[in-house]
C-alpha positions as protocol buffer text, in pm:
chain_id: "A"
residue {
  index: 1
  type: MET
  ca { x: -163 y: -2487 z: -689 }
}
residue {
  index: 2
  type: LYS
  ca { x: -202 y: -2854 z: -790 }
}
residue {
  index: 3
  type: THR
  ca { x: 91 y: -3080 z: -894 }
}
residue {
  index: 4
  type: ASP
  ca { x: 114 y: -3399 z: -1103 }
}
residue {
  index: 5
  type: ILE
  ca { x: 431 y: -3574 z: -1227 }
}
residue {
  index: 6
  type: ASP
  ca { x: 439 y: -3762 z: -1562 }
}
residue {
  index: 7
  type: ASN
  ca { x: 730 y: -3845 z: -1789 }
}
residue {
  index: 8
  type: ASN
  ca { x: 982 y: -3652 z: -1587 }
}
residue {
  index: 9
  type: LEU
  ca { x: 768 y: -3340 z: -1616 }
}
residue {
  index: 10
  type: LYS
  ca { x: 597 y: -3158 z: -1321 }
}
residue {
  index: 11
  type: LYS
  ca { x: 252 y: -3046 z: -1432 }
}
residue {
  index: 12
  type: LEU
  ca { x: 125 y: -2749 z: -1229 }
}
residue {
  index: 13
  type: VAL
  ca { x: -222 y: -2608 z: -1230 }
}
residue {
  index: 14
  type: LEU
  ca { x: -222 y: -2251 z: -1096 }
}
residue {
  index: 15
  type: GLU
  ca { x: -542 y: -2089 z: -972 }
}
residue {
  index: 16
  type: ARG
  ca { x: -602 y: -1733 z: -1085 }
}
residue {
  index: 17
  type: ARG
  ca { x: -638 y: -1616 z: -725 }
}
residue {
  index: 18
  type: GLU
  ca { x: -262 y: -1701 z: -684 }
}
residue {
  index: 19
  type: ILE
  ca { x: -165 y: -1407 z: -891 }
}
residue {
  index: 20
  type: TYR
  ca { x: -203 y: -1193 z: -574 }
}
residue {
  index: 21
  type: LYS
  ca { x: 72 y: -1385 z: -384 }
}
residue {
  index: 22
  type: GLY
  ca { x: 455 y: -1399 z: -412 }
}
residue {
  index: 23
  type: ASP
  ca { x: 767 y: -1200 z: -379 }
}
residue {
  index: 24
  type: LEU
  ca { x: 709 y: -1004 z: -710 }
}
residue {
  index: 25
  type: ILE
  ca { x: 356 y: -881 z: -652 }
}
residue {
  index: 26
  type: LEU
  ca { x: 322 y: -519 z: -761 }
}
residue {
  index: 27
  type: VAL
  ca { x: 136 y: -309 z: -503 }
}
residue {
  index: 28
  type: ASN
  ca { x: 67 y: 52 z: -586 }
}
residue {
  index: 29
  type: ARG
  ca { x: -226 y: 295 z: -642 }
}
residue {
  index: 30
  type: GLN
  ca { x: -352 y: 99 z: -943 }
}
residue {
  index: 31
  type: ASN
  ca { x: -299 y: -248 z: -793 }
}
residue {
  index: 32
  type: PRO
  ca { x: -423 y: -288 z: -445 }
}
residue {
  index: 33
  type: LEU
  ca { x: -365 y: -596 z: -224 }
}
residue {
  index: 34
  type: GLN
  ca { x: -621 y: -865 z: -279 }
}
residue {
  index: 35
  type: ASP
  ca { x: -727 y: -1167 z: -86 }
}
residue {
  index: 36
  type: ILE
  ca { x: -558 y: -1043 z: 239 }
}
residue {
  index: 37
  type: GLN
  ca { x: -537 y: -1318 z: 506 }
}
residue {
  index: 38
  type: PRO
  ca { x: -413 y: -1163 z: 836 }
}
residue {
  index: 39
  type: ASP
  ca { x: -376 y: -1502 z: 1017 }
}
residue {
  index: 40
  type: GLU
  ca { x: -176 y: -1648 z: 721 }
}
residue {
  index: 41
  type: TYR
  ca { x: 55 y: -1344 z: 727 }
}
residue {
  index: 42
  type: ASN
  ca { x: 109 y: -1362 z: 1096 }
}
residue {
  index: 43
  type: THR
  ca { x: 228 y: -1725 z: 1087 }
}
residue {
  index: 44
  type: ARG
  ca { x: 488 y: -1644 z: 832 }
}
residue {
  index: 45
  type: LEU
  ca { x: 633 y: -1324 z: 982 }
}
residue {
  index: 46
  type: ILE
  ca { x: 947 y: -1298 z: 1190 }
}
residue {
  index: 47
  type: PRO
  ca { x: 1149 y: -1009 z: 1330 }
}
residue {
  index: 48
  type: ALA
  ca { x: 1350 y: -819 z: 1064 }
}
residue {
  index: 49
  type: ASP
  ca { x: 1621 y: -775 z: 1321 }
}
residue {
  index: 50
  type: ASP
  ca { x: 1650 y: -967 z: 1655 }
}
residue {
  index: 51
  type: ARG
  ca { x: 1698 y: -636 z: 1833 }
}
residue {
  index: 52
  type: TYR
  ca { x: 1360 y: -510 z: 1729 }
}
residue {
  index: 53
  type: GLU
  ca { x: 1100 y: -781 z: 1782 }
}
residue {
  index: 54
  type: GLY
  ca { x: 808 y: -560 z: 1677 }
}
residue {
  index: 55
  type: ILE
  ca { x: 936 y: -497 z: 1324 }
}
residue {
  index: 56
  type: LEU
  ca { x: 839 y: -796 z: 1113 }
}
residue {
  index: 57
  type: LEU
  ca { x: 900 y: -930 z: 764 }
}
residue {
  index: 58
  type: LYS
  ca { x: 829 y: -1252 z: 586 }
}
residue {
  index: 59
  type: LYS
  ca { x: 1081 y: -1512 z: 679 }
}
residue {
  index: 60
  type: THR
  ca { x: 1290 y: -1521 z: 356 }
}
residue {
  index: 61
  type: ALA
  ca { x: 1296 y: -1133 z: 342 }
}
residue {
  index: 62
  type: ALA
  ca { x: 1407 y: -1114 z: 706 }
}
residue {
  index: 63
  type: ASN
  ca { x: 1673 y: -1376 z: 668 }
}
residue {
  index: 64
  type: MET
  ca { x: 1823 y: -1202 z: 358 }
}
residue {
  index: 65
  type: LEU
  ca { x: 1805 y: -869 z: 538 }
}
residue {
  index: 66
  type: SER
  ca { x: 2021 y: -1017 z: 815 }
}
residue {
  index: 67
  type: ARG
  ca { x: 2273 y: -1144 z: 564 }
}
residue {
  index: 68
  type: LEU
  ca { x: 2279 y: -794 z: 395 }
}
residue {
  index: 69
  type: MET
  ca { x: 2328 y: -619 z: 727 }
}
residue {
  index: 70
  type: THR
  ca { x: 2623 y: -851 z: 802 }
}
residue {
  index: 71
  type: ALA
  ca { x: 2767 y: -805 z: 452 }
}
residue {
  index: 72
  type: CYS
  ca { x: 2772 y: -424 z: 470 }
}
residue {
  index: 73
  type: ARG
  ca { x: 2897 y: -437 z: 840 }
}
residue {
  index: 74
  type: ALA
  ca { x: 2601 y: -228 z: 951 }
}
residue {
  index: 75
  type: GLY
  ca { x: 2656 y: -288 z: 1325 }
}
residue {
  index: 76
  type: ASP
  ca { x: 2461 y: -26 z: 1507 }
}
residue {
  index: 77
  type: GLY
  ca { x: 2504 y: 231 z: 1228 }
}
residue {
  index: 78
  type: ILE
  ca { x: 2167 y: 162 z: 1060 }
}
residue {
  index: 79
  type: ILE
  ca { x: 1847 y: 14 z: 1196 }
}
residue {
  index: 80
  type: PRO
  ca { x: 1498 y: -95 z: 1063 }
}
residue {
  index: 81
  type: VAL
  ca { x: 1221 y: 141 z: 1159 }
}
residue {
  index: 82
  type: SER
  ca { x: 908 y: -3 z: 987 }
}
residue {
  index: 83
  type: GLY
  ca { x: 829 y: -344 z: 843 }
}
residue {
  index: 84
  type: PHE
  ca { x: 492 y: -524 z: 810 }
}
residue {
  index: 85
  type: ARG
  ca { x: 180 y: -331 z: 879 }
}
residue {
  index: 86
  type: SER
  ca { x: -171 y: -466 z: 919 }
}
residue {
  index: 87
  type: THR
  ca { x: -461 y: -302 z: 733 }
}
residue {
  index: 88
  type: VAL
  ca { x: -564 y: -134 z: 1063 }
}
residue {
  index: 89
  type: GLU
  ca { x: -218 y: -1 z: 1119 }
}
residue {
  index: 90
  type: GLN
  ca { x: -178 y: 140 z: 771 }
}
residue {
  index: 91
  type: GLN
  ca { x: -524 y: 303 z: 801 }
}
residue {
  index: 92
  type: LYS
  ca { x: -422 y: 465 z: 1131 }
}
residue {
  index: 93
  type: LEU
  ca { x: -83 y: 583 z: 996 }
}
residue {
  index: 94
  type: PHE
  ca { x: -263 y: 731 z: 689 }
}
residue {
  index: 95
  type: MET
  ca { x: -523 y: 915 z: 890 }
}
residue {
  index: 96
  type: ASP
  ca { x: -282 y: 1036 z: 1157 }
}
residue {
  index: 97
  type: SER
  ca { x: -52 y: 1174 z: 880 }
}
residue {
  index: 98
  type: LEU
  ca { x: -347 y: 1351 z: 727 }
}
residue {
  index: 99
  type: GLY
  ca { x: -421 y: 1526 z: 1052 }
}
residue {
  index: 100
  type: GLU
  ca { x: -65 y: 1603 z: 1137 }
}
residue {
  index: 101
  type: ASN
  ca { x: 100 y: 1669 z: 798 }
}
residue {
  index: 102
  type: GLY
  ca { x: -178 y: 1753 z: 568 }
}
residue {
  index: 103
  type: GLU
  ca { x: -301 y: 1599 z: 241 }
}
residue {
  index: 104
  type: GLU
  ca { x: -14 y: 1699 z: 14 }
}
residue {
  index: 105
  type: PHE
  ca { x: 260 y: 1537 z: 232 }
}
residue {
  index: 106
  type: THR
  ca { x: 50 y: 1235 z: 306 }
}
residue {
  index: 107
  type: PHE
  ca { x: -27 y: 1157 z: -54 }
}
residue {
  index: 108
  type: LYS
  ca { x: 338 y: 1184 z: -138 }
}
residue {
  index: 109
  type: TYR
  ca { x: 483 y: 958 z: 136 }
}
residue {
  index: 110
  type: VAL
  ca { x: 206 y: 742 z: 282 }
}
residue {
  index: 111
  type: ALA
  ca { x: 17 y: 485 z: 76 }
}
residue {
  index: 112
  type: PHE
  ca { x: -351 y: 437 z: 96 }
}
residue {
  index: 113
  type: PRO
  ca { x: -459 y: 137 z: 303 }
}
residue {
  index: 114
  type: ASN
  ca { x: -434 y: -192 z: 99 }
}
residue {
  index: 115
  type: HIS
  ca { x: -217 y: -11 z: -149 }
}
residue {
  index: 116
  type: SER
  ca { x: 95 y: -23 z: 72 }
}
residue {
  index: 117
  type: GLU
  ca { x: 389 y: -252 z: 23 }
}
residue {
  index: 118
  type: HIS
  ca { x: 427 y: -262 z: 402 }
}
residue {
  index: 119
  type: GLN
  ca { x: 117 y: -479 z: 414 }
}
residue {
  index: 120
  type: THR
  ca { x: 297 y: -754 z: 207 }
}
residue {
  index: 121
  type: GLY
  ca { x: 564 y: -825 z: 467 }
}
residue {
  index: 122
  type: LEU
  ca { x: 822 y: -762 z: 186 }
}
residue {
  index: 123
  type: ALA
  ca { x: 907 y: -395 z: 254 }
}
residue {
  index: 124
  type: ILE
  ca { x: 1143 y: -241 z: 508 }
}
residue {
  index: 125
  type: ASP
  ca { x: 1221 y: 121 z: 593 }
}
residue {
  index: 126
  type: MET
  ca { x: 1577 y: 171 z: 716 }
}
residue {
  index: 127
  type: ALA
  ca { x: 1729 y: 465 z: 907 }
}
residue {
  index: 128
  type: GLU
  ca { x: 2056 y: 609 z: 1030 }
}
residue {
  index: 129
  type: ASN
  ca { x: 2080 y: 521 z: 1387 }
}
residue {
  index: 130
  type: LYS
  ca { x: 2075 y: 865 z: 1548 }
}
residue {
  index: 131
  type: GLU
  ca { x: 1894 y: 1035 z: 1841 }
}
residue {
  index: 132
  type: ASN
  ca { x: 1594 y: 1172 z: 1653 }
}
residue {
  index: 133
  type: ILE
  ca { x: 1441 y: 962 z: 1384 }
}
residue {
  index: 134
  type: ASP
  ca { x: 1152 y: 1059 z: 1163 }
}
residue {
  index: 135
  type: PHE
  ca { x: 957 y: 733 z: 1130 }
}
residue {
  index: 136
  type: ILE
  ca { x: 775 y: 845 z: 810 }
}
residue {
  index: 137
  type: CYS
  ca { x: 1079 y: 1000 z: 637 }
}
residue {
  index: 138
  type: PRO
  ca { x: 1390 y: 864 z: 808 }
}
residue {
  index: 139
  type: SER
  ca { x: 1733 y: 980 z: 709 }
}
residue {
  index: 140
  type: PHE
  ca { x: 1912 y: 731 z: 487 }
}
residue {
  index: 141
  type: PRO
  ca { x: 2176 y: 921 z: 290 }
}
residue {
  index: 142
  type: TYR
  ca { x: 2374 y: 831 z: -23 }
}
residue {
  index: 143
  type: GLU
  ca { x: 2695 y: 802 z: 173 }
}
residue {
  index: 144
  type: GLY
  ca { x: 2871 y: 596 z: 439 }
}
residue {
  index: 145
  type: ILE
  ca { x: 2716 y: 289 z: 577 }
}
residue {
  index: 146
  type: CYS
  ca { x: 2379 y: 370 z: 422 }
}
residue {
  index: 147
  type: GLN
  ca { x: 2526 y: 379 z: 78 }
}
residue {
  index: 148
  type: SER
  ca { x: 2712 y: 49 z: 143 }
}
residue {
  index: 149
  type: PHE
  ca { x: 2378 y: -110 z: 237 }
}
residue {
  index: 150
  type: ARG
  ca { x: 2212 y: 29 z: -80 }
}
residue {
  index: 151
  type: GLU
  ca { x: 2490 y: -93 z: -312 }
}
residue {
  index: 152
  type: LEU
  ca { x: 2488 y: -443 z: -171 }
}
residue {
  index: 153
  type: ALA
  ca { x: 2106 y: -470 z: -147 }
}
residue {
  index: 154
  type: PRO
  ca { x: 2044 y: -618 z: -498 }
}
residue {
  index: 155
  type: LYS
  ca { x: 2278 y: -901 z: -437 }
}
residue {
  index: 156
  type: TYR
  ca { x: 2048 y: -1000 z: -145 }
}
residue {
  index: 157
  type: GLY
  ca { x: 1726 y: -958 z: -322 }
}
residue {
  index: 158
  type: PHE
  ca { x: 1632 y: -599 z: -227 }
}
residue {
  index: 159
  type: ILE
  ca { x: 1571 y: -290 z: -444 }
}
residue {
  index: 160
  type: GLU
  ca { x: 1543 y: 72 z: -354 }
}
residue {
  index: 161
  type: ARG
  ca { x: 1176 y: 93 z: -440 }
}
residue {
  index: 162
  type: TYR
  ca { x: 1096 y: 460 z: -486 }
}
residue {
  index: 163
  type: GLN
  ca { x: 1364 y: 621 z: -689 }
}
residue {
  index: 164
  type: LYS
  ca { x: 1418 y: 993 z: -752 }
}
residue {
  index: 165
  type: GLY
  ca { x: 1265 y: 1110 z: -1081 }
}
residue {
  index: 166
  type: ARG
  ca { x: 1038 y: 809 z: -1109 }
}
residue {
  index: 167
  type: GLU
  ca { x: 755 y: 957 z: -916 }
}
residue {
  index: 168
  type: GLY
  ca { x: 523 y: 967 z: -1218 }
}
residue {
  index: 169
  type: ILE
  ca { x: 566 y: 587 z: -1249 }
}
residue {
  index: 170
  type: THR
  ca { x: 558 y: 482 z: -887 }
}
residue {
  index: 171
  type: GLY
  ca { x: 303 y: 734 z: -759 }
}
residue {
  index: 172
  type: ILE
  ca { x: 520 y: 780 z: -452 }
}
residue {
  index: 173
  type: SER
  ca { x: 778 y: 1059 z: -388 }
}
residue {
  index: 174
  type: HIS
  ca { x: 1149 y: 968 z: -367 }
}
residue {
  index: 175
  type: GLU
  ca { x: 1210 y: 753 z: -56 }
}
residue {
  index: 176
  type: PRO
  ca { x: 1580 y: 664 z: -13 }
}
residue {
  index: 177
  type: TRP
  ca { x: 1499 y: 463 z: 303 }
}
residue {
  index: 178
  type: HIS
  ca { x: 1232 y: 232 z: 160 }
}
residue {
  index: 179
  type: PHE
  ca { x: 1358 y: -115 z: 33 }
}
residue {
  index: 180
  type: ARG
  ca { x: 1152 y: -394 z: -112 }
}
residue {
  index: 181
  type: TYR
  ca { x: 1237 y: -758 z: -122 }
}
residue {
  index: 182
  type: VAL
  ca { x: 1182 y: -909 z: -472 }
}
residue {
  index: 183
  type: GLY
  ca { x: 1433 y: -1194 z: -462 }
}
residue {
  index: 184
  type: TYR
  ca { x: 1740 y: -1271 z: -664 }
}
residue {
  index: 185
  type: PRO
  ca { x: 1817 y: -1238 z: -956 }
}
residue {
  index: 186
  type: HIS
  ca { x: 1516 y: -1001 z: -1009 }
}
residue {
  index: 187
  type: SER
  ca { x: 1669 y: -746 z: -780 }
}
residue {
  index: 188
  type: LEU
  ca { x: 1992 y: -740 z: -970 }
}
residue {
  index: 189
  type: ILE
  ca { x: 1814 y: -717 z: -1306 }
}
residue {
  index: 190
  type: ILE
  ca { x: 1594 y: -431 z: -1184 }
}
residue {
  index: 191
  type: HIS
  ca { x: 1904 y: -249 z: -1041 }
}
residue {
  index: 192
  type: THR
  ca { x: 2123 y: -304 z: -1353 }
}
residue {
  index: 193
  type: LYS
  ca { x: 1854 y: -175 z: -1590 }
}
residue {
  index: 194
  type: GLY
  ca { x: 1744 y: 107 z: -1369 }
}
residue {
  index: 195
  type: PHE
  ca { x: 1386 y: -6 z: -1366 }
}
residue {
  index: 196
  type: THR
  ca { x: 1111 y: 60 z: -1119 }
}
residue {
  index: 197
  type: LEU
  ca { x: 914 y: -247 z: -1018 }
}
residue {
  index: 198
  type: GLU
  ca { x: 630 y: -130 z: -1241 }
}
residue {
  index: 199
  type: GLU
  ca { x: 861 y: -113 z: -1538 }
}
residue {
  index: 200
  type: TYR
  ca { x: 1007 y: -460 z: -1460 }
}
residue {
  index: 201
  type: ILE
  ca { x: 661 y: -623 z: -1442 }
}
residue {
  index: 202
  type: ASP
  ca { x: 583 y: -478 z: -1790 }
}
residue {
  index: 203
  type: PHE
  ca { x: 935 y: -575 z: -1918 }
}
residue {
  index: 204
  type: LEU
  ca { x: 876 y: -948 z: -1830 }
}
residue {
  index: 205
  type: LYS
  ca { x: 558 y: -959 z: -2043 }
}
residue {
  index: 206
  type: GLY
  ca { x: 794 y: -946 z: -2337 }
}
residue {
  index: 207
  type: TYR
  ca { x: 912 y: -1295 z: -2232 }
}
residue {
  index: 208
  type: PRO
  ca { x: 599 y: -1505 z: -2243 }
}
residue {
  index: 209
  type: CYS
  ca { x: 579 y: -1874 z: -2163 }
}
residue {
  index: 210
  type: GLU
  ca { x: 539 y: -1977 z: -2528 }
}
residue {
  index: 211
  type: GLY
  ca { x: 808 y: -1742 z: -2655 }
}
residue {
  index: 212
  type: GLU
  ca { x: 1168 y: -1641 z: -2590 }
}
residue {
  index: 213
  type: HIS
  ca { x: 1258 y: -1650 z: -2222 }
}
residue {
  index: 214
  type: LEU
  ca { x: 1480 y: -1404 z: -2036 }
}
residue {
  index: 215
  type: ILE
  ca { x: 1813 y: -1566 z: -1957 }
}
residue {
  index: 216
  type: PHE
  ca { x: 2034 y: -1447 z: -1655 }
}
residue {
  index: 217
  type: ARG
  ca { x: 2375 y: -1601 z: -1618 }
}
residue {
  index: 218
  type: ASN
  ca { x: 2565 y: -1627 z: -1292 }
}
residue {
  index: 219
  type: GLY
  ca { x: 2888 y: -1827 z: -1343 }
}
residue {
  index: 220
  type: GLU
  ca { x: 2786 y: -2179 z: -1453 }
}
residue {
  index: 221
  type: GLN
  ca { x: 2433 y: -2124 z: -1343 }
}
residue {
  index: 222
  type: ILE
  ca { x: 2157 y: -2024 z: -1586 }
}
residue {
  index: 223
  type: ILE
  ca { x: 1840 y: -1868 z: -1448 }
}
residue {
  index: 224
  type: GLU
  ca { x: 1542 y: -1865 z: -1696 }
}
residue {
  index: 225
  type: ILE
  ca { x: 1263 y: -1614 z: -1632 }
}
residue {
  index: 226
  type: TYR
  ca { x: 926 y: -1580 z: -1811 }
}
residue {
  index: 227
  type: TYR
  ca { x: 573 y: -1459 z: -1781 }
}
residue {
  index: 228
  type: LEU
  ca { x: 256 y: -1668 z: -1777 }
}
residue {
  index: 229
  type: GLU
  ca { x: -80 y: -1496 z: -1834 }
}
residue {
  index: 230
  type: ALA
  ca { x: -359 y: -1600 z: -1605 }
}
residue {
  index: 231
  type: SER
  ca { x: -627 y: -1572 z: -1877 }
}
residue {
  index: 232
  type: THR
  ca { x: -866 y: -1827 z: -1721 }
}
residue {
  index: 233
  type: GLN
  ca { x: -953 y: -1942 z: -1363 }
}
residue {
  index: 234
  type: GLN
  ca { x: -690 y: -2220 z: -1393 }
}
residue {
  index: 235
  type: THR
  ca { x: -359 y: -2205 z: -1588 }
}
residue {
  index: 236
  type: GLY
  ca { x: -145 y: -2514 z: -1662 }
}
residue {
  index: 237
  type: ILE
  ca { x: 229 y: -2530 z: -1693 }
}
residue {
  index: 238
  type: CYS
  ca { x: 499 y: -2799 z: -1719 }
}
residue {
  index: 239
  type: ILE
  ca { x: 839 y: -2781 z: -1554 }
}
residue {
  index: 240
  type: GLU
  ca { x: 1108 y: -3053 z: -1555 }
}
residue {
  index: 241
  type: ASP
  ca { x: 1098 y: -3262 z: -1250 }
}
residue {
  index: 242
  type: PHE
  ca { x: 1379 y: -3197 z: -994 }
}
residue {
  index: 243
  type: THR
  ca { x: 1441 y: -2858 z: -1154 }
}
residue {
  index: 244
  type: PRO
  ca { x: 1441 y: -2582 z: -889 }
}
residue {
  index: 245
  type: TYR
  ca { x: 1190 y: -2318 z: -957 }
}
residue {
  index: 246
  type: GLN
  ca { x: 983 y: -2035 z: -799 }
}
residue {
  index: 247
  type: ILE
  ca { x: 646 y: -1896 z: -902 }
}
residue {
  index: 248
  type: SER
  ca { x: 517 y: -1556 z: -806 }
}
residue {
  index: 249
  type: GLY
  ca { x: 204 y: -1370 z: -906 }
}
residue {
  index: 250
  type: ASN
  ca { x: 238 y: -1013 z: -1015 }
}
residue {
  index: 251
  type: ASN
  ca { x: -80 y: -887 z: -854 }
}
residue {
  index: 252
  type: VAL
  ca { x: -195 y: -767 z: -1199 }
}
residue {
  index: 253
  type: ASP
  ca { x: -275 y: -1040 z: -1458 }
}
residue {
  index: 254
  type: GLY
  ca { x: -37 y: -1334 z: -1431 }
}
residue {
  index: 255
  type: PHE
  ca { x: 267 y: -1525 z: -1300 }
}
residue {
  index: 256
  type: ILE
  ca { x: 640 y: -1490 z: -1318 }
}
residue {
  index: 257
  type: ILE
  ca { x: 828 y: -1817 z: -1342 }
}
residue {
  index: 258
  type: THR
  ca { x: 1187 y: -1843 z: -1235 }
}
residue {
  index: 259
  type: VAL
  ca { x: 1382 y: -2158 z: -1313 }
}
residue {
  index: 260
  type: TRP
  ca { x: 1734 y: -2241 z: -1208 }
}
residue {
  index: 261
  type: ARG
  ca { x: 1953 y: -2452 z: -1429 }
}
residue {
  index: 262
  type: ASN
  ca { x: 2317 y: -2552 z: -1448 }
}
residue {
  index: 263
  type: GLY
  ca { x: 2530 y: -2465 z: -1741 }
}
residue {
  index: 264
  type: ASN
  ca { x: 2440 y: -2795 z: -1912 }
}
residue {
  index: 265
  type: GLY
  ca { x: 2061 y: -2755 z: -1855 }
}
């Protein structure tokens, strides 16, 4: 991404390859991870929980998970069991499950290598902290501390990714333990509207850069969201200088722009 500032406007030039990066990338059977850079990932991963140094997430996702665990007073009641996986680790998990559990089970619950959200550093599997934990399908019921975590998750940027009854859209069976970081306010919009991430990515295409933008209000703050198609190798966009913003690729065909404004903006 290149930046130039002129007349109080920040002019950005986005490279098409950047659609494969960001908190809102859609990774599923139709949209595999692209341009994977293991060394780059490793420098930006930290423990999802200080008690489990081997379970990693991207820094922002890990920090927000920590705040979520505090907010729901998780204590030792729930624990993370699986975070970031390398391509090699995902391949091994997939092949091991094929051998141990068979094709039908594996295709329902284990993503193909390079089609797994766990390879993004943005997905975390959670479990009830009990003596015997199934690390592929951990128990995370809709009650107690697990449900408290689930209900608060959208306020901290997380969504329950694979919902019951949406298997035809996500391509993955219901996984009440799998949470995906997409960032706020996207998580709250997805939760409120009952969307899958697939549906949300399509929904945002109805708010193009040159048309009406999606407006989310939080008190006096106004958050503006819109879609920018990456129709060429380089795509230009202008944003007011000093205005906070985030840009994420969607791993499909373009970018999602999120701009924070005050009530007078």
